Tab-separated table of C-alpha atoms and ligand atoms in Angstrom:
chain	number	residue	atom	x	y	z
A	5	UNK	CA	16.342	9.027	-4.360
A	6	UNK	CA	15.160	11.222	-1.534
A	7	UNK	CA	15.771	14.920	-2.093
A	8	UNK	CA	15.659	16.168	1.474
A	9	UNK	CA	19.097	17.634	2.241
A	10	UNK	CA	18.086	19.671	5.268
A	11	UNK	CA	20.511	19.952	8.197
A	12	UNK	CA	18.998	19.325	11.656
A	13	UNK	CA	19.875	20.692	15.109
A	14	UNK	CA	19.310	17.330	16.844
A	15	UNK	CA	17.681	13.925	16.239
A	16	UNK	CA	14.347	14.994	17.696
A	17	UNK	CA	13.674	17.174	14.666
A	18	UNK	CA	13.556	13.993	12.567
A	19	UNK	CA	10.560	12.537	14.433
A	20	UNK	CA	7.434	11.984	12.335
A	21	UNK	CA	6.732	12.560	8.632
A	22	UNK	CA	7.555	8.911	7.960
A	23	UNK	CA	7.145	7.606	4.405
A	24	UNK	CA	4.110	5.797	3.028
A	25	UNK	CA	5.364	2.945	0.859
A	26	UNK	CA	3.316	1.125	-1.760
A	27	UNK	CA	3.424	-2.653	-1.372
A	28	UNK	CA	4.088	-4.111	-4.805
A	29	UNK	CA	4.527	-7.842	-4.445
A	30	UNK	CA	3.019	-9.223	-1.253
A	31	UNK	CA	-0.450	-7.976	-2.253
A	32	UNK	CA	-0.019	-8.343	-6.033
A	33	UNK	CA	-2.948	-10.782	-6.295
A	34	UNK	CA	-5.245	-8.553	-4.261
A	35	UNK	CA	-7.830	-6.097	-5.552
A	36	UNK	CA	-7.207	-2.576	-4.263
A	37	UNK	CA	-4.086	-0.638	-3.276
A	38	UNK	CA	-2.025	-1.315	-0.167
A	39	UNK	CA	0.443	0.963	1.588
A	40	UNK	CA	2.651	0.750	4.659
A	41	UNK	CA	3.442	3.709	6.900
A	42	UNK	CA	6.944	2.674	7.885
A	43	UNK	CA	7.597	4.017	11.354
A	44	UNK	CA	11.132	2.582	11.430
A	45	UNK	CA	12.101	5.813	9.620
A	46	UNK	CA	11.761	7.687	12.921
A	47	UNK	CA	15.204	8.345	14.497
A	48	UNK	CA	14.438	5.910	17.351
A	49	UNK	CA	13.278	3.408	14.697
A	50	UNK	CA	9.691	3.192	15.959
A	51	UNK	CA	6.351	4.944	16.190
A	52	UNK	CA	6.962	5.511	19.909
A	53	UNK	CA	9.227	8.503	19.166
A	54	UNK	CA	6.028	10.408	18.470
A	55	UNK	CA	4.444	9.809	21.871
A	56	UNK	CA	7.697	10.248	23.821
A	57	UNK	CA	8.294	13.684	22.307
A	58	UNK	CA	4.645	14.768	22.497
A	59	UNK	CA	4.030	13.692	26.113
A	60	UNK	CA	7.339	15.096	27.386
A	61	UNK	CA	6.808	18.426	25.624
A	62	UNK	CA	3.237	18.643	26.970
A	63	UNK	CA	4.620	18.112	30.501
A	64	UNK	CA	7.196	20.863	29.865
A	65	UNK	CA	4.512	23.239	28.564
A	66	UNK	CA	2.408	22.575	31.668
A	67	UNK	CA	5.394	23.148	33.980
A	68	UNK	CA	5.272	19.561	35.286
A	69	UNK	CA	8.737	18.661	33.984
A	70	UNK	CA	11.757	20.689	35.011
A	71	UNK	CA	15.444	20.230	34.026
A	72	UNK	CA	17.084	17.385	35.939
A	73	UNK	CA	13.775	15.620	36.729
A	74	UNK	CA	13.362	11.870	36.263
A	75	UNK	CA	11.063	10.317	33.686
A	76	UNK	CA	9.679	6.842	34.499
A	77	UNK	CA	7.910	4.411	32.224
A	78	UNK	CA	6.865	0.811	31.707
A	79	UNK	CA	7.709	-0.390	28.253
A	80	UNK	CA	8.227	-3.378	25.987
A	81	UNK	CA	11.284	-1.568	24.724
A	82	UNK	CA	10.336	0.859	21.983
A	83	UNK	CA	8.743	3.511	24.192
A	84	UNK	CA	11.686	3.196	26.533
A	85	UNK	CA	14.170	3.771	23.753
A	86	UNK	CA	12.253	6.823	22.545
A	87	UNK	CA	11.932	8.293	26.053
A	88	UNK	CA	15.645	7.666	26.675
A	89	UNK	CA	16.496	9.415	23.395
A	90	UNK	CA	14.303	12.437	24.171
A	91	UNK	CA	15.663	12.520	27.761
A	92	UNK	CA	19.266	12.671	26.515
A	93	UNK	CA	18.606	15.638	24.253
A	94	UNK	CA	16.480	17.456	26.843
A	95	UNK	CA	18.581	16.604	29.933
A	96	UNK	CA	16.321	14.323	32.012
A	97	UNK	CA	17.114	11.095	33.884
A	98	UNK	CA	15.255	8.063	32.557
A	99	UNK	CA	14.111	4.959	34.492
A	100	UNK	CA	12.424	2.079	32.658
A	101	UNK	CA	10.589	-0.941	34.087
A	102	UNK	CA	10.440	-3.572	31.333
A	103	UNK	CA	8.983	-7.037	30.922
A	104	UNK	CA	11.317	-10.033	30.973
A	105	UNK	CA	9.661	-10.986	27.644
A	106	UNK	CA	11.597	-8.153	25.977
A	107	UNK	CA	14.576	-9.251	23.918
A	108	UNK	CA	18.084	-8.898	25.338
A	109	UNK	CA	18.923	-6.656	22.370
A	110	UNK	CA	16.215	-4.207	23.414
A	111	UNK	CA	17.360	-4.127	27.048
A	112	UNK	CA	21.002	-3.598	26.004
A	113	UNK	CA	19.906	-0.751	23.729
A	114	UNK	CA	18.034	0.983	26.559
A	115	UNK	CA	21.111	0.788	28.762
A	116	UNK	CA	23.230	2.179	25.929
A	117	UNK	CA	20.843	5.117	25.739
A	118	UNK	CA	21.610	5.934	29.375
A	119	UNK	CA	18.439	4.528	30.958
A	120	UNK	CA	18.327	2.658	34.281
A	121	UNK	CA	16.450	-0.574	33.515
A	122	UNK	CA	14.374	-2.749	35.898
A	123	UNK	CA	13.565	-6.161	34.346
A	124	UNK	CA	10.261	-7.509	35.758
A	125	UNK	CA	8.633	-10.962	35.313
A	126	UNK	CA	6.331	-11.115	32.260
A	127	UNK	CA	3.689	-13.641	33.247
A	128	UNK	CA	2.377	-12.170	36.488
A	129	UNK	CA	-0.916	-10.301	36.922
A	130	UNK	CA	-0.884	-6.540	36.391
A	131	UNK	CA	-1.649	-5.990	40.095
A	132	UNK	CA	1.212	-8.230	41.269
A	133	UNK	CA	3.854	-6.136	43.087
A	134	UNK	CA	6.526	-7.562	40.735
A	135	UNK	CA	4.743	-6.518	37.515
A	136	UNK	CA	6.327	-3.694	35.575
A	137	UNK	CA	3.259	-1.519	36.225
A	138	UNK	CA	3.590	-1.834	40.000
A	139	UNK	CA	7.371	-1.418	39.968
A	140	UNK	CA	7.062	1.817	37.946
A	141	UNK	CA	4.310	3.129	40.251
A	142	UNK	CA	6.413	2.432	43.340
A	143	UNK	CA	9.483	4.180	41.863
A	144	UNK	CA	7.328	7.165	40.902
A	145	UNK	CA	6.126	7.462	44.510
A	146	UNK	CA	9.668	7.130	45.864
A	147	UNK	CA	11.499	9.555	43.543
A	148	UNK	CA	10.669	13.200	44.192
A	149	UNK	CA	9.750	15.291	41.149
A	150	UNK	CA	9.537	12.237	38.885
A	151	UNK	CA	7.097	12.052	35.991
A	152	UNK	CA	5.371	8.768	35.118
A	153	UNK	CA	4.485	8.630	31.413
A	154	UNK	CA	2.003	5.747	31.946
A	155	UNK	CA	1.358	5.224	28.227
A	156	UNK	CA	-1.470	2.690	28.748
A	157	UNK	CA	-3.552	5.161	30.738
A	158	UNK	CA	-2.470	8.490	29.295
A	159	UNK	CA	-4.872	10.288	26.908
A	160	UNK	CA	-1.891	12.216	25.519
A	161	UNK	CA	-0.777	8.958	23.888
A	162	UNK	CA	-3.917	9.208	21.709
A	163	UNK	CA	-3.421	12.949	21.146
A	164	UNK	CA	0.153	12.406	19.884
A	165	UNK	CA	-1.167	10.308	17.001
A	166	UNK	CA	-4.233	12.516	16.485
A	167	UNK	CA	-1.842	15.402	15.893
A	168	UNK	CA	0.785	13.647	13.761
A	169	UNK	CA	0.154	10.143	12.378
A	170	UNK	CA	-3.458	10.877	11.401
A	171	UNK	CA	-2.815	14.156	9.510
A	172	UNK	CA	0.230	12.673	7.782
A	173	UNK	CA	-1.733	9.683	6.428
A	174	UNK	CA	-4.606	11.917	5.337
A	175	UNK	CA	-2.162	14.146	3.428
A	176	UNK	CA	-0.111	11.289	1.990
A	177	UNK	CA	-3.212	9.571	0.582
A	178	UNK	CA	-4.715	12.912	-0.536
A	179	UNK	CA	-7.784	12.031	1.498
A	180	UNK	CA	-8.375	8.818	-0.454
A	181	UNK	CA	-7.666	6.317	2.329
A	182	UNK	CA	-10.551	3.847	2.774
A	183	UNK	CA	-9.153	1.541	5.513
A	184	UNK	CA	-6.592	1.808	8.303
A	185	UNK	CA	-5.020	-1.410	9.613
A	186	UNK	CA	-3.062	-1.059	12.848
A	187	UNK	CA	-1.872	-3.120	15.796
A	188	UNK	CA	-3.230	-2.341	19.227
A	189	UNK	CA	-1.100	-2.430	22.357
A	190	UNK	CA	-1.703	0.689	24.395
A	191	UNK	CA	-4.128	1.536	21.588
A	192	UNK	CA	-2.691	5.028	21.194
A	193	UNK	CA	-1.627	4.588	17.582
A	194	UNK	CA	-4.870	3.140	16.278
A	195	UNK	CA	-7.156	5.365	18.389
A	196	UNK	CA	-5.457	8.707	17.719
A	197	UNK	CA	-5.016	8.015	14.009
A	198	UNK	CA	-8.609	6.738	13.775
A	199	UNK	CA	-10.057	9.765	15.552
A	200	UNK	CA	-8.350	12.144	13.126
A	201	UNK	CA	-9.227	10.133	10.012
A	202	UNK	CA	-12.877	9.643	11.064
A	203	UNK	CA	-13.159	13.386	11.646
A	204	UNK	CA	-12.159	13.894	8.006
A	205	UNK	CA	-14.278	11.035	6.648
A	206	UNK	CA	-16.480	8.924	8.975
A	207	UNK	CA	-16.666	6.135	6.358
A	208	UNK	CA	-13.017	5.168	6.755
A	209	UNK	CA	-12.902	1.653	8.245
A	210	UNK	CA	-10.593	1.198	11.214
A	211	UNK	CA	-9.332	-2.365	11.534
A	212	UNK	CA	-7.419	-3.433	14.639
A	213	UNK	CA	-4.962	-6.274	15.118
A	214	UNK	CA	-4.926	-8.231	18.389
A	215	UNK	CA	-2.971	-11.294	19.553
A	216	UNK	CA	-4.262	-14.710	20.627
A	217	UNK	CA	-3.796	-14.558	24.400
A	218	UNK	CA	-5.003	-10.937	24.668
A	219	UNK	CA	-8.335	-9.501	25.847
A	220	UNK	CA	-8.753	-6.579	23.407
A	221	UNK	CA	-10.842	-8.180	20.639
A	222	UNK	CA	-13.280	-9.778	23.081
A	223	UNK	CA	-13.576	-6.538	25.059
A	224	UNK	CA	-14.278	-4.624	21.843
A	225	UNK	CA	-17.114	-6.999	21.011
A	226	UNK	CA	-18.673	-7.428	24.444
A	227	UNK	CA	-17.307	-4.571	26.605
A	228	UNK	CA	-16.530	-7.258	29.147
A	229	UNK	CA	-13.134	-8.193	30.531
A	230	UNK	CA	-12.767	-11.937	29.978
A	231	UNK	CA	-9.846	-13.414	31.924
A	232	UNK	CA	-10.184	-16.673	30.003
A	233	UNK	CA	-8.798	-14.915	26.931
A	234	UNK	CA	-5.447	-14.414	28.639
A	235	UNK	CA	-2.487	-16.756	28.146
A	236	UNK	CA	1.202	-16.236	27.309
A	237	UNK	CA	2.179	-15.421	23.726
A	238	UNK	CA	5.327	-14.304	21.983
A	239	UNK	CA	4.603	-11.106	20.032
A	240	UNK	CA	5.917	-8.081	21.921
A	241	UNK	CA	3.934	-4.837	21.903
A	242	UNK	CA	0.673	-6.275	20.554
A	243	UNK	CA	-2.435	-7.063	22.608
A	244	UNK	CA	-2.871	-6.767	26.365
A	245	UNK	CA	-3.895	-8.561	29.574
A	246	UNK	CA	-5.800	-5.478	30.789
A	247	UNK	CA	-7.989	-2.781	29.240
A	248	UNK	CA	-5.910	0.348	28.512
A	249	UNK	CA	-7.733	3.686	28.723
A	250	UNK	CA	-5.434	4.882	25.930
A	251	UNK	CA	-7.605	2.759	23.633
A	252	UNK	CA	-10.735	4.415	22.254
A	253	UNK	CA	-12.663	1.229	21.476
A	254	UNK	CA	-15.475	3.234	19.850
A	255	UNK	CA	-13.102	4.519	17.168
A	256	UNK	CA	-12.274	0.967	16.032
A	257	UNK	CA	-14.685	-0.887	13.724
A	258	UNK	CA	-13.350	-4.411	13.982
A	259	UNK	CA	-10.555	-6.478	15.541
A	260	UNK	CA	-8.900	-9.626	14.245
A	261	UNK	CA	-6.458	-11.911	16.059
A	262	UNK	CA	-3.232	-13.179	14.540
A	263	UNK	CA	-1.043	-16.036	15.741
A	264	UNK	CA	2.603	-15.778	16.794
A	265	UNK	CA	3.564	-18.212	14.057
A	266	UNK	CA	1.716	-16.546	11.173
A	267	UNK	CA	2.947	-13.081	12.168
A	268	UNK	CA	6.555	-14.301	12.290
A	269	UNK	CA	6.383	-15.895	8.838
A	270	UNK	CA	4.667	-12.846	7.372
A	271	UNK	CA	7.340	-10.503	8.784
A	272	UNK	CA	9.975	-12.619	7.035
A	273	UNK	CA	7.888	-12.562	3.854
A	274	UNK	CA	7.863	-8.731	3.955
A	275	UNK	CA	11.668	-8.743	3.973
A	276	UNK	CA	11.893	-11.275	1.125
A	277	UNK	CA	9.226	-9.743	-1.114
A	278	UNK	CA	9.274	-6.019	-0.376
A	279	UNK	CA	12.798	-5.484	1.010
A	280	UNK	CA	11.157	-4.126	4.165
A	281	UNK	CA	13.061	-5.246	7.258
A	282	UNK	CA	10.445	-4.517	9.905
A	283	UNK	CA	9.448	-5.763	13.363
A	284	UNK	CA	7.264	-8.607	14.626
A	285	UNK	CA	4.119	-6.466	14.897
A	286	UNK	CA	4.573	-5.231	11.318
A	287	UNK	CA	4.364	-8.897	10.367
A	288	UNK	CA	1.259	-9.094	12.565
A	289	UNK	CA	-0.322	-6.084	10.789
A	290	UNK	CA	0.400	-7.594	7.366
A	291	UNK	CA	-0.910	-10.972	8.509
A	292	UNK	CA	-4.065	-9.305	9.840
A	293	UNK	CA	-4.530	-7.544	6.503
A	294	UNK	CA	-4.341	-10.907	4.709
A	295	UNK	CA	-7.004	-12.315	7.046
A	296	UNK	CA	-9.223	-9.257	6.571
A	297	UNK	CA	-8.833	-9.684	2.807
A	298	UNK	CA	-9.983	-13.312	3.087
A	299	UNK	CA	-13.022	-12.055	5.020
A	300	UNK	CA	-13.924	-9.774	2.081
A	301	UNK	CA	-13.055	-6.437	3.747
A	302	UNK	CA	-11.450	-4.921	0.623
A	303	UNK	CA	-12.355	-4.459	-3.041
A	304	UNK	CA	-10.877	-2.844	-6.147
A	305	UNK	CA	-11.587	0.655	-4.842
A	306	UNK	CA	-9.872	0.125	-1.500
A	307	UNK	CA	-6.892	2.243	-0.512
A	308	UNK	CA	-5.579	0.544	2.581
A	309	UNK	CA	-2.931	1.974	4.905
A	310	UNK	CA	-1.168	-0.266	7.376
A	311	UNK	CA	1.070	0.981	10.146
A	312	UNK	CA	4.393	-0.841	10.524
A	313	UNK	CA	5.445	0.163	14.059
A	314	UNK	CA	9.182	-0.603	14.198
A	315	UNK	CA	12.380	-1.927	12.632
A	316	UNK	CA	13.488	-5.542	12.182
A	317	UNK	CA	16.890	-5.097	13.817
A	318	UNK	CA	15.207	-5.342	17.224
A	319	UNK	CA	14.204	-8.977	16.562
A	320	UNK	CA	17.484	-10.549	15.446
A	321	UNK	CA	17.452	-13.055	18.299
A	322	UNK	CA	13.773	-13.863	17.689
A	323	UNK	CA	11.863	-13.980	14.387
A	324	UNK	CA	14.968	-13.322	12.283
A	325	UNK	CA	16.909	-16.132	13.940
A	326	UNK	CA	16.386	-19.508	12.205
A	327	UNK	CA	17.336	-21.184	15.488
A	328	UNK	CA	14.616	-19.337	17.407
A	329	UNK	CA	12.040	-20.098	14.705
A	330	UNK	CA	12.955	-23.810	14.879
A	331	UNK	CA	12.818	-23.843	18.690
A	332	UNK	CA	9.250	-22.478	18.537
A	333	UNK	CA	8.317	-25.179	16.031
A	334	UNK	CA	7.533	-22.497	13.447
A	335	UNK	CA	9.363	-24.370	10.659
A	336	UNK	CA	7.401	-27.572	11.317
A	337	UNK	CA	4.221	-26.598	9.500
A	338	UNK	CA	5.557	-24.257	6.823
A	339	UNK	CA	8.543	-25.180	4.700
A	340	UNK	CA	9.965	-21.710	4.552
A	341	UNK	CA	13.603	-21.590	3.487
A	342	UNK	CA	14.752	-18.238	4.731
A	343	UNK	CA	18.424	-17.585	4.965
A	344	UNK	CA	20.856	-19.394	2.770
A	345	UNK	CA	24.310	-19.482	4.252
A	346	UNK	CA	26.999	-20.920	2.046
A	347	UNK	CA	30.016	-22.115	4.009
A	348	UNK	CA	33.301	-22.453	2.142
B	411	LIG	N1	4.183	-2.642	17.844
B	411	LIG	C1	5.199	-2.506	18.698
B	411	LIG	C2	6.519	-3.116	18.343
B	411	LIG	C3	5.021	-1.814	19.909
B	411	LIG	O1	6.054	-1.695	20.766
B	411	LIG	C4	3.745	-1.289	20.203
B	411	LIG	C5	3.522	-0.571	21.494
B	411	LIG	N2	3.333	-1.347	22.640
B	411	LIG	C6	2.699	-1.479	19.281
B	411	LIG	C7	2.969	-2.141	18.112
B	411	LIG	C8	1.297	-1.004	19.536
B	411	LIG	O2	1.173	0.387	19.460
B	411	LIG	P1	0.196	1.122	20.474
B	411	LIG	O3	0.789	0.959	21.826
B	411	LIG	O4	0.182	2.536	20.041
B	411	LIG	O5	-1.123	0.467	20.405
């Protein structure tokens, strides 16, 4: 059992220092050692608590944010929740422009946390006036004294992970980490963590996870934006239809793409085999690790750390709903029997 009996002044003091958990069963046939940094242990249940706190406190330090100001952001949900949580404790108003692809659960949660939520169509170009980027920009211009977090184009997103996630993993593995596996959305998590780890040991391999339907992997390989790569997909928070400047592509050694279907099944496998009830992109990270293993990335000396970005409770109406899985056709190719309900 955990021995930490400290009393805290508010939830923000619980951000960071998330546990590193050894995976025992899902990788039992693999050579090497595999660990998950489980970001659901943050008080907002995701890795985005780190960037919300860091960026807001940087703005306070620089005198940009003053009590009563409004904080605006575009978000697939997690960043919004974290910003809303930090805003409540620190006394700011919070406005969030979210994609209609976000689950209803996530949107309801944001409203519960006191945020004003604008739901914007998911499958429009980033420069369309209805996209969540453009809506947030417009609100920022209209509301005096507002601060736009702009996580996709904010270097502080990288710095937040350089200053917390990276040092924590280095300490938790006693400097023995050989590979980092992380999803890329804004790219802040993978880039900031990678920059810190590579500063300690340039040989550490940084392996990124991208989605089919996203431009990141192709851009990493060619440094060209290929519109043909873009099409709708289901995983929220992973991949992108633009090139975020919060991604340091040079810090990443290799990208792999995972499918919506494989990532969903692998997330459910993590729950069944490891008792880890984590989000869709955690399934994507684990699925990517499996694919990297097949490609021969790891050997008996590997100490691999994966980042699991958020908690499973946010996906009850998606990957953890048998109905949703069936509707997507995800039970057609794999005969997974997940939940067993016994009616009396
Ligand atoms: N997983 C989830 C669930 C997310 O919300 C995000 C952020 N969009 C990511 C992974 C990717 O993290 P990052 O933005 O730091 O690349």
